[in-house]
PDB file of C-alpha atoms in Angstrom:
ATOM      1  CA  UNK A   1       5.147 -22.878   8.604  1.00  0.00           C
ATOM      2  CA  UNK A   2       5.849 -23.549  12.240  1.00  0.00           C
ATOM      3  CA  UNK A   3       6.605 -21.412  15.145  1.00  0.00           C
ATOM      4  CA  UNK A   4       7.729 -21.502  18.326  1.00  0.00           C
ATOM      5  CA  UNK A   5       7.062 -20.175  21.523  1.00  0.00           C
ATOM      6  CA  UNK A   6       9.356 -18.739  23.851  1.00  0.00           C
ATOM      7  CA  UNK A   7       9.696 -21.648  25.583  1.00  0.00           C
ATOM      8  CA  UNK A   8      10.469 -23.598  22.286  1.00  0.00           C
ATOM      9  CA  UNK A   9       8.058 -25.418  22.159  1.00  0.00           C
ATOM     10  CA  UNK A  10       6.848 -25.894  18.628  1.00  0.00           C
ATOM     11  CA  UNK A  11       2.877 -24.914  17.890  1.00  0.00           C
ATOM     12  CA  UNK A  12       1.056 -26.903  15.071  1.00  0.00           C
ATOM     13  CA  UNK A  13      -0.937 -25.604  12.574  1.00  0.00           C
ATOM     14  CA  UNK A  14      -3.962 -25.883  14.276  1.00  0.00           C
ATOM     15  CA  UNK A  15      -2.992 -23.611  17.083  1.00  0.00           C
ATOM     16  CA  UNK A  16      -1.922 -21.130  14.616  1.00  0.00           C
ATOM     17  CA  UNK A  17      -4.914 -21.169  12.776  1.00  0.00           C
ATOM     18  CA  UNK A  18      -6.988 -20.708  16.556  1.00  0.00           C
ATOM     19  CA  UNK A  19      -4.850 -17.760  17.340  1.00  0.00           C
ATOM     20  CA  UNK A  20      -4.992 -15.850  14.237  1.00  0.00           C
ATOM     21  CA  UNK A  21      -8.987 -16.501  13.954  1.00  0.00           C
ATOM     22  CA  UNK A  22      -9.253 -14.998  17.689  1.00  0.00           C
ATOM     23  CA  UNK A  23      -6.929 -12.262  16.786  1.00  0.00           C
ATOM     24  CA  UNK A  24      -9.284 -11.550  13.754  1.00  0.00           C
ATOM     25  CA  UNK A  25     -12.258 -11.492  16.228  1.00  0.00           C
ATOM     26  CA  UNK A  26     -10.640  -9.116  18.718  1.00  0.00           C
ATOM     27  CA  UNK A  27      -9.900  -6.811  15.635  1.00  0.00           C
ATOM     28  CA  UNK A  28     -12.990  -7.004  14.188  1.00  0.00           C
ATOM     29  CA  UNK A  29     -14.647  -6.164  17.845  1.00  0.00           C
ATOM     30  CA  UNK A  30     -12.061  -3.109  18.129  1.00  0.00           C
ATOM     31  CA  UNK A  31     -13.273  -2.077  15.352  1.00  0.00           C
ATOM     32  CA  UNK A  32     -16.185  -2.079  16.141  1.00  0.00           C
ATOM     33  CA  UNK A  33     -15.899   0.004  19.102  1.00  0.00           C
ATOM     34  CA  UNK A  34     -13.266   2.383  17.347  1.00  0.00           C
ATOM     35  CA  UNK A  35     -16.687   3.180  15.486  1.00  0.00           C
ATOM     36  CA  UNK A  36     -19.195   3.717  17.859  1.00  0.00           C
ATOM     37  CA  UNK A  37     -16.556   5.743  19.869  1.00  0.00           C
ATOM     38  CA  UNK A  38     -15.891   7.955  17.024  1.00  0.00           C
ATOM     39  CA  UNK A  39     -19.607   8.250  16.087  1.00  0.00           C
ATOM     40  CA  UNK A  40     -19.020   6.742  12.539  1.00  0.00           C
ATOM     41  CA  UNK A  41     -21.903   4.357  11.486  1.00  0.00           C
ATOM     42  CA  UNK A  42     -21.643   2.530   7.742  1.00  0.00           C
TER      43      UNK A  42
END
């Protein structure tokens, strides 16, 4: 599946697949500090 930016320009898969790994990162580290904020430890 392809998408494009606003410019139009269209991204390959590749770049998808870079941009949703980093966005899993960043959630993963939010998480993270969601927890120690809260003072919830697993």
């Amino acid at each position: 599946m392809l998408c494009t930016r606003g410019t139009g320009e269209i991204l390959n898969t590749d770049d998808i697949k870079k941009v949703k790994a980093q966005l899993h990162l960043i959630e993963l580290w939010m998480r993270e500090k969601l927890k120690i904020i809260g003072g919830k430890h697993e």
